[in-house]
Short mmCIF file of C-alpha atoms and ligand atoms in Angstrom, two decimals:
data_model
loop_
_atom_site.label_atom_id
_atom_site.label_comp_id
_atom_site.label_asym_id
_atom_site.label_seq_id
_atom_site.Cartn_x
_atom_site.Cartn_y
_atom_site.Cartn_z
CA UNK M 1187 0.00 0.00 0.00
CA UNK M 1188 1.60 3.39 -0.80
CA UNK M 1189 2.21 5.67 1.92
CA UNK M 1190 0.28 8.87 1.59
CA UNK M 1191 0.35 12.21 3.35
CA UNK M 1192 1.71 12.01 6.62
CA UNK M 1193 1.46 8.11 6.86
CA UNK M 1194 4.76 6.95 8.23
CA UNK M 1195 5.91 3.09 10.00
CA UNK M 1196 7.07 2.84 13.29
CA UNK M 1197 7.79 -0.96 14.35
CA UNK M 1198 5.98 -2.16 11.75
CA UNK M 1199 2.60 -0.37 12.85
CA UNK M 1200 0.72 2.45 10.96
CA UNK M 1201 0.89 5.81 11.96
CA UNK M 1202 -1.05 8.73 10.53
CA UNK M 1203 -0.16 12.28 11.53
CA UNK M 1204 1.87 10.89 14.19
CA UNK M 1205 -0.92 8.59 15.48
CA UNK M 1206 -0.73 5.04 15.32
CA UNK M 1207 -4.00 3.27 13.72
CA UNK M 1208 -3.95 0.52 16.40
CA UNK M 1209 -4.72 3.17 19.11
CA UNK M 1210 -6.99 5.16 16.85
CA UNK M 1211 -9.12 1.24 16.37
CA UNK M 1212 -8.57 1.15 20.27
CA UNK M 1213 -10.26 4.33 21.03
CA UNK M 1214 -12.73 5.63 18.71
CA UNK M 1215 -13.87 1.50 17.43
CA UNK M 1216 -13.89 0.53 13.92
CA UNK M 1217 -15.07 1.18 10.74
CA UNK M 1218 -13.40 4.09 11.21
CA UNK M 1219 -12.76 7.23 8.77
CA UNK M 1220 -9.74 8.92 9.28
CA UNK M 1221 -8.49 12.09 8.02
CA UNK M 1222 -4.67 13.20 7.48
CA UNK M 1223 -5.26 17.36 8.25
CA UNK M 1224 -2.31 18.36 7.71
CA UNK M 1225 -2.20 16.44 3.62
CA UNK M 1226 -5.70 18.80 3.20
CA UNK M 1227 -4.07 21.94 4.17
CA UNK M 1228 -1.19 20.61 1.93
CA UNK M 1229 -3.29 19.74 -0.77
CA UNK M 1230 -5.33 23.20 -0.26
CA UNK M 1231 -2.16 25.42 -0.49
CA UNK M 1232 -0.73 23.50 -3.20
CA UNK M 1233 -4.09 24.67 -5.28
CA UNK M 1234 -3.97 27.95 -3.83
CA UNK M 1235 -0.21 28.98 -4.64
CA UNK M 1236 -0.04 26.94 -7.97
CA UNK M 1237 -3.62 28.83 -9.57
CA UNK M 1238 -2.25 31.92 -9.14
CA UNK M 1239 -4.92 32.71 -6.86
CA UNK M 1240 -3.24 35.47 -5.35
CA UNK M 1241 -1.12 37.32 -7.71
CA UNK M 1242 -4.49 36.98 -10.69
CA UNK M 1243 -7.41 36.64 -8.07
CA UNK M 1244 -8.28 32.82 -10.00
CA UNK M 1245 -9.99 31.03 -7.08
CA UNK M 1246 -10.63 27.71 -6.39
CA UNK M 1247 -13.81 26.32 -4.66
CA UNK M 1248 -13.84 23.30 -3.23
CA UNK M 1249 -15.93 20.48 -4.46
CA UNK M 1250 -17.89 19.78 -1.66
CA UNK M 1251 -19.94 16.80 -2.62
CA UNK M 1252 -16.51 14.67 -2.12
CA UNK M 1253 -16.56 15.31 1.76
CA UNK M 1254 -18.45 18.07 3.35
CA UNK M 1255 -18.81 17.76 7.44
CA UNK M 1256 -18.78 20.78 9.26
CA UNK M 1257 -15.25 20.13 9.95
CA UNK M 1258 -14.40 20.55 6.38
CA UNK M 1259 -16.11 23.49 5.62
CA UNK M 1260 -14.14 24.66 8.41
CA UNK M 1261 -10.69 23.72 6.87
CA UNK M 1262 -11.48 24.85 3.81
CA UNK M 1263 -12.66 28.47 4.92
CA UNK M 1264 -9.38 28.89 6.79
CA UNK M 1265 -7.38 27.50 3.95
CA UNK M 1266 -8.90 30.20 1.72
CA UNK M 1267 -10.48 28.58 -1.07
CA UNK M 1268 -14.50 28.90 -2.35
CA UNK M 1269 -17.01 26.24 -2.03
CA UNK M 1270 -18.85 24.48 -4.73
CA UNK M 1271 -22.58 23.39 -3.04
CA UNK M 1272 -25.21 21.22 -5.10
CA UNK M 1273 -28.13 20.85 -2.89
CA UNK M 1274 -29.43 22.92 -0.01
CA UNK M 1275 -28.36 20.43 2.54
CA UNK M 1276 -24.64 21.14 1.47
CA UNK M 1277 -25.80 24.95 1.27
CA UNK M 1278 -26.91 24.76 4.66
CA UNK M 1279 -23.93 22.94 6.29
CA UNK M 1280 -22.13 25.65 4.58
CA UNK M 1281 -24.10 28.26 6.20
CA UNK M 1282 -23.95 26.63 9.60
CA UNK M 1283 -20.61 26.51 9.61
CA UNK M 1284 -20.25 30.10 9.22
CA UNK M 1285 -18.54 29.81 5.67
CA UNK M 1286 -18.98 33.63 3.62
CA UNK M 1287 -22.21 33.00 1.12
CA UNK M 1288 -20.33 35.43 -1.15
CA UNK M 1289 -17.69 32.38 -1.81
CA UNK M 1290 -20.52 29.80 -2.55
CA UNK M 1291 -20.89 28.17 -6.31
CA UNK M 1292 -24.09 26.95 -6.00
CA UNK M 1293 -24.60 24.18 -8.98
CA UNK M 1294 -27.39 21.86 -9.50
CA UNK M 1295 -29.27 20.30 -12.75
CA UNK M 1296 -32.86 20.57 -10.71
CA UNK M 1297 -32.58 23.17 -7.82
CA UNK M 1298 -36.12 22.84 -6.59
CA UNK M 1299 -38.01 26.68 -5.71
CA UNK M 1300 -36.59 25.93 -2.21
CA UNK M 1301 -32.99 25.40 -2.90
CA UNK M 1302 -32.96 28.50 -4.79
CA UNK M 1303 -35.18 30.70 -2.25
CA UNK M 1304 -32.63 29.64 0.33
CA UNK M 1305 -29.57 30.89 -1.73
CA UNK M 1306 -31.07 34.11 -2.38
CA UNK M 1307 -32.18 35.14 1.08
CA UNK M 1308 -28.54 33.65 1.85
CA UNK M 1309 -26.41 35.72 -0.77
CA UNK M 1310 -24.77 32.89 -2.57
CA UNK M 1311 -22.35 34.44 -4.34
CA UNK M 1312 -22.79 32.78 -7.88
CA UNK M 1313 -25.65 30.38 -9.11
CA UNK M 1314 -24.33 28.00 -11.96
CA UNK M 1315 -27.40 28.08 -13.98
CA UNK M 1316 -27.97 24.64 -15.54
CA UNK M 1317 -31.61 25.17 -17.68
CA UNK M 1318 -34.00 27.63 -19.05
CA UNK M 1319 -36.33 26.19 -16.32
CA UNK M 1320 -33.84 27.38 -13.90
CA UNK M 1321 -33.15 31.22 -15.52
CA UNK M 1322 -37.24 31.99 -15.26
CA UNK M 1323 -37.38 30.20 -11.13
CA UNK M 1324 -34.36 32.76 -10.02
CA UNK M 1325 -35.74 35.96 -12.14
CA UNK M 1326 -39.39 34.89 -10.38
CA UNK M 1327 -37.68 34.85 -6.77
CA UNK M 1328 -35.45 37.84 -7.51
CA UNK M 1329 -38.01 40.05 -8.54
CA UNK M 1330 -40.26 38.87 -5.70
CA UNK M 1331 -37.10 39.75 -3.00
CA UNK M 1332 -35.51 42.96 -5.40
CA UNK M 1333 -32.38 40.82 -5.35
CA UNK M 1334 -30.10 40.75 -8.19
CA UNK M 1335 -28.01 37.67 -8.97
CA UNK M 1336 -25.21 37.03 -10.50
CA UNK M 1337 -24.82 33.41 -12.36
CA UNK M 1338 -22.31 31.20 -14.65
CA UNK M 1339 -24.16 29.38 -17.66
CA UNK M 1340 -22.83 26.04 -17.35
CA UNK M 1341 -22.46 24.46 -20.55
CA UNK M 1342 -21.68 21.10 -22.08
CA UNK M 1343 -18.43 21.71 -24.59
CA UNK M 1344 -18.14 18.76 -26.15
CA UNK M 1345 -15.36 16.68 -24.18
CA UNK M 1346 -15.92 13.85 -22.56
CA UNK M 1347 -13.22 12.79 -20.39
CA UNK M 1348 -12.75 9.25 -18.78
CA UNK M 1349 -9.80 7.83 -16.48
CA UNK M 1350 -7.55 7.12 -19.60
CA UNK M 1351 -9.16 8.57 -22.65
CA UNK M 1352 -11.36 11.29 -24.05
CA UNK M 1353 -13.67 11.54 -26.61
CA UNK M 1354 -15.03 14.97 -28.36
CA UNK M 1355 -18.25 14.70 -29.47
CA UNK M 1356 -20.56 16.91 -31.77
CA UNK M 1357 -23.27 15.58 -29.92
CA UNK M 1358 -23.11 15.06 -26.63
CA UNK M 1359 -25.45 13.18 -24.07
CA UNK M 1360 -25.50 14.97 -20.64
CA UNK M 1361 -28.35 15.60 -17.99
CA UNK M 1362 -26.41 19.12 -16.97
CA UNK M 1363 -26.00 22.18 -18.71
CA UNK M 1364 -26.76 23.93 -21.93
CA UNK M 1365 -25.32 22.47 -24.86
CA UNK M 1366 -22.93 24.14 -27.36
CA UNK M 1367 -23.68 22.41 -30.34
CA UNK M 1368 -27.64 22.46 -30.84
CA UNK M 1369 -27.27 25.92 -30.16
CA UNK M 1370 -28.94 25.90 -26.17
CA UNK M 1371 -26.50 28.11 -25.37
CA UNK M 1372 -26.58 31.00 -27.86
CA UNK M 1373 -30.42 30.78 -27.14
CA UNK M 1374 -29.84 31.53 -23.17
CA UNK M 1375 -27.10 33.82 -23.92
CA UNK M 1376 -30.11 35.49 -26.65
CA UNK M 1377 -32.70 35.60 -23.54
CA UNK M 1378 -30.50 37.34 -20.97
CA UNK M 1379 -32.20 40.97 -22.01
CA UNK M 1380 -35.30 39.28 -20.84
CA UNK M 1381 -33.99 38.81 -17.24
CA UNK M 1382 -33.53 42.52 -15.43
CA UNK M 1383 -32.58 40.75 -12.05
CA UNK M 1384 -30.30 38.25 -13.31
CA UNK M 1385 -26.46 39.09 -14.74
CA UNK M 1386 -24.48 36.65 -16.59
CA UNK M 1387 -20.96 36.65 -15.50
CA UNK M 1388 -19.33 33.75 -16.02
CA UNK M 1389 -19.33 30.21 -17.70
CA UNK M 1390 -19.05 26.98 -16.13
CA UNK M 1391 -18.04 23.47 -17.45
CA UNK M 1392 -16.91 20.00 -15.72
CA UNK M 1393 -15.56 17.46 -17.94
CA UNK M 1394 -15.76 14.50 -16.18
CA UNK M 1395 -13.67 13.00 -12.84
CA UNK M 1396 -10.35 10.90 -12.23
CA UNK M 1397 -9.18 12.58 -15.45
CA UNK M 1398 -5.19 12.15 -15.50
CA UNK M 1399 -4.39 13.27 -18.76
CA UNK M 1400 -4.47 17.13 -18.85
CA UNK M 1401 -5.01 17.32 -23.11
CA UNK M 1402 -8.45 17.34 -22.33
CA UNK M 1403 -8.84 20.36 -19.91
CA UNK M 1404 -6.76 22.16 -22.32
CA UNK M 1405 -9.19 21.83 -24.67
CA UNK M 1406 -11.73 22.79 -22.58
CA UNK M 1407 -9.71 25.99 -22.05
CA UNK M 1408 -9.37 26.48 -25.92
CA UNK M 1409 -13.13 26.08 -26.30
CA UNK M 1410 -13.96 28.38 -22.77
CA UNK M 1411 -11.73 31.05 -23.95
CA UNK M 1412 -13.17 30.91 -27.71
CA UNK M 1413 -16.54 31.80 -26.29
CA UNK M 1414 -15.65 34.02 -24.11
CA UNK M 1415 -14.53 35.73 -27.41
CA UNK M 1416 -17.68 35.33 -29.49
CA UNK M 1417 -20.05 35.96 -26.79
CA UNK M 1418 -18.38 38.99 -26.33
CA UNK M 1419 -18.65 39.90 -30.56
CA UNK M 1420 -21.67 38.88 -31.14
CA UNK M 1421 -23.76 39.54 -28.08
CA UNK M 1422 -20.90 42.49 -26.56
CA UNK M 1423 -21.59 40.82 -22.96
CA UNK M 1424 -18.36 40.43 -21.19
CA UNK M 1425 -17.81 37.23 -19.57
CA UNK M 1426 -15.39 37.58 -17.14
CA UNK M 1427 -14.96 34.81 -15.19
CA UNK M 1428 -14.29 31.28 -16.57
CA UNK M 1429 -15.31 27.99 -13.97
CA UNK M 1430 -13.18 25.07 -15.41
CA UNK M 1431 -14.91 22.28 -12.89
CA UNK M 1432 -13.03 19.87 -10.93
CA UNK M 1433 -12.01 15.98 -12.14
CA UNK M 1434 -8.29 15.77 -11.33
CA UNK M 1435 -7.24 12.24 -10.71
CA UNK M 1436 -5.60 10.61 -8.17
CA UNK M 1437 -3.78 7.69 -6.82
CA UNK M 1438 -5.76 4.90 -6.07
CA UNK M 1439 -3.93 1.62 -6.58
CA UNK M 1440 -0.79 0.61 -8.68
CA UNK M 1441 -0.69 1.89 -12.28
CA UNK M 1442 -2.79 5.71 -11.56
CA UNK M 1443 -0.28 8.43 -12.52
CA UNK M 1444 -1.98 11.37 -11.65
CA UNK M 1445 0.04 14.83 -12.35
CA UNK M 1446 0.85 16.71 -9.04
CA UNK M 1447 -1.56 19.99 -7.85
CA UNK M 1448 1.47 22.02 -8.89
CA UNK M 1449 2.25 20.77 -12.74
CA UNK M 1450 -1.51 20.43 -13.26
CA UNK M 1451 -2.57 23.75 -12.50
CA UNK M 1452 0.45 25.68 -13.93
CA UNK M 1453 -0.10 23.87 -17.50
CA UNK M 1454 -3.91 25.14 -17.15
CA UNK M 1455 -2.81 28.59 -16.24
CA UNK M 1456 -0.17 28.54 -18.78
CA UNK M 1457 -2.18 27.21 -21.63
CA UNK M 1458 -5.23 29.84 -20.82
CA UNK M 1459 -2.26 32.87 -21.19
CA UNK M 1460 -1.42 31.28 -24.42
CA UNK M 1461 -4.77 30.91 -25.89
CA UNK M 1462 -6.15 34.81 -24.80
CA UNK M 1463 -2.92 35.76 -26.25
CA UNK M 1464 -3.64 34.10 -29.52
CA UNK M 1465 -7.11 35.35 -30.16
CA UNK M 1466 -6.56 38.44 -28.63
CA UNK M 1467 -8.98 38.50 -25.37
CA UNK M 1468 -7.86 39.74 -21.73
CA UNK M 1469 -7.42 36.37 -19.57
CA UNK M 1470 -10.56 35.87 -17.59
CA UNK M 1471 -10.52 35.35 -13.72
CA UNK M 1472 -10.20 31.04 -13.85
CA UNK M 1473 -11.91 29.18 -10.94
CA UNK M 1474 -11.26 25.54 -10.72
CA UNK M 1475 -13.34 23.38 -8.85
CA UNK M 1476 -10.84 20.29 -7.10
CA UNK M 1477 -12.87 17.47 -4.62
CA UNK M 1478 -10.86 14.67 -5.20
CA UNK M 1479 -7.76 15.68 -5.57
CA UNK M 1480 -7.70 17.77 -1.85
CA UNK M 1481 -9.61 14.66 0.22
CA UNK M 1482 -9.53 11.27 -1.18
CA UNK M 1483 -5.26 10.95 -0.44
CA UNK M 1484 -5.97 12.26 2.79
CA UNK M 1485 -8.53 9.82 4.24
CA UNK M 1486 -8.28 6.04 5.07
CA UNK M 1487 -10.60 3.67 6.55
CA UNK M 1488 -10.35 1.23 9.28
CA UNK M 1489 -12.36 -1.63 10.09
CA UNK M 1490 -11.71 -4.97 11.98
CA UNK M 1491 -11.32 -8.24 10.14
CA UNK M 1492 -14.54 -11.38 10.97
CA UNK M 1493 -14.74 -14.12 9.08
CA UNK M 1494 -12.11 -15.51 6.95
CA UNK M 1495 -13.68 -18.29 4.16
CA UNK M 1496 -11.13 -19.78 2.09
CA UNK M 1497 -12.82 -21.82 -0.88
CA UNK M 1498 -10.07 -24.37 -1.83
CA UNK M 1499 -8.71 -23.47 -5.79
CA UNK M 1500 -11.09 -20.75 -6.40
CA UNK M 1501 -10.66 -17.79 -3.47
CA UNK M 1502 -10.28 -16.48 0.38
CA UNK M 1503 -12.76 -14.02 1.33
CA UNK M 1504 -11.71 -11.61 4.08
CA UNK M 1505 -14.95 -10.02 5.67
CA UNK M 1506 -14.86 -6.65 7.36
CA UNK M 1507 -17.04 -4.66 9.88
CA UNK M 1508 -17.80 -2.14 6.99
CA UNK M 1509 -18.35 -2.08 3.13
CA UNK M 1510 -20.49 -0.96 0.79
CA UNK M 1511 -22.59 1.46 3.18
CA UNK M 1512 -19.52 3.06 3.99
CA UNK M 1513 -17.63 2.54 0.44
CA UNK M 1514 -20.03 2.26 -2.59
CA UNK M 1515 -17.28 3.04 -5.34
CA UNK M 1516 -15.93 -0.60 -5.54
CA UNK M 1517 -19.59 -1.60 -6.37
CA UNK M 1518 -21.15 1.22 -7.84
CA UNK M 1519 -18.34 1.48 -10.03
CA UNK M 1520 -15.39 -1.15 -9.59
CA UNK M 1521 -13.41 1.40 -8.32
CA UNK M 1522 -10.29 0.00 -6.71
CA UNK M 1523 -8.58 0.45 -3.18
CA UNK M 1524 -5.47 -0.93 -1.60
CA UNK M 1525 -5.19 -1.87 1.89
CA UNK M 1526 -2.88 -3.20 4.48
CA UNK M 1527 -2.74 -4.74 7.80
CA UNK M 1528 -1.94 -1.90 10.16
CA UNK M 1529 0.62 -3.49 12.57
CA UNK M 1530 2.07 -5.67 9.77
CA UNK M 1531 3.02 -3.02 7.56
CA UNK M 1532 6.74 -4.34 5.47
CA UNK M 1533 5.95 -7.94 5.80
CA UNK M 1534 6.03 -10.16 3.43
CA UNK M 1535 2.63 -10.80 1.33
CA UNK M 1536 1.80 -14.33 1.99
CA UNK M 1537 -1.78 -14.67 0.27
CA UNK M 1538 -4.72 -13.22 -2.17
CA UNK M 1539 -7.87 -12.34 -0.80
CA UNK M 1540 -10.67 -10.79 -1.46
CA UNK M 1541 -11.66 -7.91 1.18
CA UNK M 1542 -15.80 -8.30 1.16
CA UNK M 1543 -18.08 -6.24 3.12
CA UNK M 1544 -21.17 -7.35 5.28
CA UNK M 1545 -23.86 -6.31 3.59
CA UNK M 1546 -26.23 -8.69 2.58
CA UNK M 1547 -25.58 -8.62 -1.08
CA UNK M 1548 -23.05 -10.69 -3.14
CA UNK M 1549 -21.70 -7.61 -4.77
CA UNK M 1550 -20.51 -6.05 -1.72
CA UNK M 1551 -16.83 -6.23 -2.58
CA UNK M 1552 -13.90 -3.74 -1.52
CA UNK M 1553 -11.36 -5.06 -2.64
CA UNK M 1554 -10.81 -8.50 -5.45
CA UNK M 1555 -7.87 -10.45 -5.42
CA UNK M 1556 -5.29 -8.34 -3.83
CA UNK M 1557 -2.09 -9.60 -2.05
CA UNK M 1558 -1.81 -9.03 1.58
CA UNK M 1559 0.65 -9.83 4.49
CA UNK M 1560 -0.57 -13.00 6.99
CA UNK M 1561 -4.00 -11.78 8.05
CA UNK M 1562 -6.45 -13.24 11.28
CA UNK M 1563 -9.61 -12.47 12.98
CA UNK M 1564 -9.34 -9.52 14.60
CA UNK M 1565 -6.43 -7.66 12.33
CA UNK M 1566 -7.16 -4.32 11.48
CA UNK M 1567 -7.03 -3.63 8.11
CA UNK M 1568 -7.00 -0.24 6.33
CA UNK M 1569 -8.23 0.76 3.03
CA UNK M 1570 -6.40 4.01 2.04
CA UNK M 1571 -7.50 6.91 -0.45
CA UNK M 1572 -10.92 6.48 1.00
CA UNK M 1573 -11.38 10.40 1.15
CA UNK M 1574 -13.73 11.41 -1.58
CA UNK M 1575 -17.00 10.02 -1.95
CA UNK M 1576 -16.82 7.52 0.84
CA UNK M 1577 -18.68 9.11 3.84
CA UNK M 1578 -20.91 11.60 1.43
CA UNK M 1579 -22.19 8.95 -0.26
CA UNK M 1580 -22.27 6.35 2.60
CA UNK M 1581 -25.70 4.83 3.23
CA UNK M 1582 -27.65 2.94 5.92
CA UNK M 1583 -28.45 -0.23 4.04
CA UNK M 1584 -29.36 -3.26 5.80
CA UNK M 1585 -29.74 -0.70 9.09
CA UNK M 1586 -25.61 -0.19 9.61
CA UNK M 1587 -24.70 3.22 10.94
CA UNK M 1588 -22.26 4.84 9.27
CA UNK M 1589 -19.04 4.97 10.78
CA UNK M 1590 -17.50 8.05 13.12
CA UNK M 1591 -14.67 10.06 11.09
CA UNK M 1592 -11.66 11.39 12.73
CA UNK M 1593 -9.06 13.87 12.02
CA UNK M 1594 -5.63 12.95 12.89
CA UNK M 1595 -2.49 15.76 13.55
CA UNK M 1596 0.84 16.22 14.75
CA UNK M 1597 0.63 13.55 17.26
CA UNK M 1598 -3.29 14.45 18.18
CA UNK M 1599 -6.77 12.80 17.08
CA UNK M 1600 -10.31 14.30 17.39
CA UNK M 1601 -14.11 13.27 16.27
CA UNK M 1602 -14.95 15.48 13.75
CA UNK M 1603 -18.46 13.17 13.05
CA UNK M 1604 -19.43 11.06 15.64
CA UNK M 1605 -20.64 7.24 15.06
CA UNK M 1606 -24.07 7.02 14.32
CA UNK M 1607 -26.48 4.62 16.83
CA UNK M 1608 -29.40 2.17 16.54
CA UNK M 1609 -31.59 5.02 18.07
CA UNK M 1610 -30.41 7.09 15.58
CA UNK M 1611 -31.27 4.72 12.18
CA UNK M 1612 -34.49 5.25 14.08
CA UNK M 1613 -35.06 8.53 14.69
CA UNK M 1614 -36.84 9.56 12.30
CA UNK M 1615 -39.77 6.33 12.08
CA UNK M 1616 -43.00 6.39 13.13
CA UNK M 1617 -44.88 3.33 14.39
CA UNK M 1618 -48.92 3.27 15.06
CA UNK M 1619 -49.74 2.34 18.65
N1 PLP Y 169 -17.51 20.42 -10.11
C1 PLP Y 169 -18.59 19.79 -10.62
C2 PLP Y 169 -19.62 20.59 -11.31
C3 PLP Y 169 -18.74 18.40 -10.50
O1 PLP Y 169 -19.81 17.80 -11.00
C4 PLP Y 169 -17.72 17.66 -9.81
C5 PLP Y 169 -17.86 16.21 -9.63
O2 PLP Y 169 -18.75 15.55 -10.05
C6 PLP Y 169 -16.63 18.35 -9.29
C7 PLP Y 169 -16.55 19.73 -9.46
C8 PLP Y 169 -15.55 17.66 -8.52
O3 PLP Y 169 -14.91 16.68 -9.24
P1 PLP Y 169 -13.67 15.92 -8.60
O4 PLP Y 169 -14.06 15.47 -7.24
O5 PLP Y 169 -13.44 14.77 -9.54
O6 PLP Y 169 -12.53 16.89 -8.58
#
């Protein structure tokens, strides 16, 4: 398993900001998230320095769908950096947190009347309009409140980017946004003189996620800046900022070459200098829109080891406390993990097993076929890069409360969500006398 952050050995045991994972299984129980603070701030100032944020006021808003407790908000607002909210319950842990509206992107294919009455009365800073449906709900609610709004069209270029490859299409097939090539866009840009509460001030794209290869947010920049251009020709509305979405990869397991913060963003910056340059256009103000790439590194799980079923010739499954309601990506989308046995870390890899959940369903599998060190009943194993999209999209299927998460640092450890109960899954059920 490759070390990340501040993950270091000591006697063969696990430590994570100076904190062994034995204790940390020994205090706070397992499954068990844990988050490396100081590889967020890291991973936070590495954005923030590399995106020229200060010397060109570029931003960059977290993605908060990857991981968005309190706690992070938190981190985040000292570290700096915007926030990019999709629903009001991510609006409103934003808001409860004390985070500054005015540095909220507030995105969304289907913000219900709610969602957006709540960002107005809140002064979100920027509403990434997704629909026509959308532009007539926020004139409606601004006109009601005499608020004015200011908003990013987000549009669909025309790149699809996967893991390894990309494909530009003339057509493309997306729930979000307003497409370039059937003309959507030109119509909503056409409309805009319709709309006296609303101003248009930026565009918005997001290309896809776990992207390593960096050809294809070039293009995106080549295509943003481009329209930037004619929007300003044809319709003279100035678009001054540009929102180039999120979908850096990272590491996950053996073979993932992701770019660092650093080379990543100075080849955006770089390449959106070169293209202004070329067709003549001041560079816009670039936002960038990171989840992955600033949580998943920095959080691990840990759960305890059960049963151990080895089917002669064909497999040994290794059972967990956790799975699939606290880590859908292996099954939702085969994602891969690696893991280790905490106190074992350097030995030799005796076996191949297959790390399986407990949920009652066949497909609840971490991790297939991976080599591990001697393992028992009892071990603690970790899964690392567990950060993104592991508690936001954990679940209480088959009635398993999700797991506490913990932030580790310099030697210290503290709750940052505590372990959900029985009386909890139940709070919210009503039974007839
Ligand atoms: N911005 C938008 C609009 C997104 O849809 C996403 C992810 O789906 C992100 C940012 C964050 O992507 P990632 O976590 O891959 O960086």
């Amino acid at each position: 398993m490759k070390l990340n952050g501040s993950m270091t050995v000591d006697e063969k045991v696990l430590h994570i900001g100076d904190v062994s994972c034995i204790e940390l299984s020994e205090k706070y129980s397992t499954p068990l998230y844990v988050i490396d603070e100081k590889l967020v701030r890291q991973n936070c100032r590495d954005y923030i320095n590399n995106f020229k944020v200060k010397e060109r006021k570029n931003r960059v808003a977290y993605a908060g769908k990857a991981f968005l407790p309190l706690y992070m908000c938190k981190l985040i607002k000292e570290e700096g950096l915007y926030l990019d909210v999709v629903s009001g319950g991510e609006l409103y842990t934003a808001h409860k947190s004390g985070f500054d509206m005015e540095k909220i992107i507030f995105h969304g294919n289907n913000k219900t009347l709610d969602e957006i009455q709540m960002g107005i009365d809140l002064g979100v800073g920027i509403f990434v309009v997704d629909n026509f449906y959308e532009l007539d709900l926020i004139e409606k609610i601004c006109e009601e409140k005499l608020a004015v709004q200011n908003i990013y069209f987000r549009i669909t270029p025309g790149i699809e980017a996967h893991t390894h490859e990309y494909i530009k299409t003339g057509q493309i097939d997306s729930k979000f946004g307003f497409t370039l090539v059937n003309g959507d866009l030109y119509k909503a840009i056409e409309s805009m003189s319709n709309y006296k509460n609303i101003n248009l001030i930026g565009l918005h794209a997001h290309i896809g996620s776990q992207i390593f290869d960096v050809q294809p947010f070039l293009d995106e920049v080549d295509i943003m800046m481009n329209l930037v251009k004619e929007i300003k020709e044809r319709y003279d509305i100035e678009i001054k900022e540009v929102d180039l979405g999120g979908g850096i990869g990272v590491y996950y397991t053996q073979g993932d070459q992701p770019k660092t913060i650093k080379e990543f963003c100075e080849t955006i910056v770089k390449r959106a200098d070169e293209i202004c340059d070329e067709i003549n256009i001041e560079v816009p103000t670039l936002i960038i829109e990171p989840g992955r790439s600033i949580i998943a590194n920095a959080g691990s799980t840990l759960y305890e080891v059960g049963s151990i079923k080895t089917i002669k010739d064909v497999r040994t499954y290794v059972s967990v406390n956790g799975g699939m309601t606290d880590n859908i990506r292996p099954s939702l989308y085969q994602a891969g993990y690696e893991c280790a046995i905490v106190n074992k870390i350097g030995e030799e890899k005796l076996s191949q097993v297959t790390v399986a959940g407990k949920c009652c369903e066949s497909g609840d599998i971490l991790i297939s076929d991976t080599d591990i060190m001697d393992i028992k009943s009892g071990d603690i194993l970790i899964t690392s890069s567990t950060g993104a999209y592991g508690y936001s999209m954990a679940s209480n299927y088959n009635k398993i409360p999700k797991p506490a998460v913990v932030s580790v640092m310099d030697g210290k450890s503290k709750i940052v969500c505590k372990r959900q109960n029985y009386k909890d899954l139940l709070a919210l059920e009503i039974m007839d006398k």
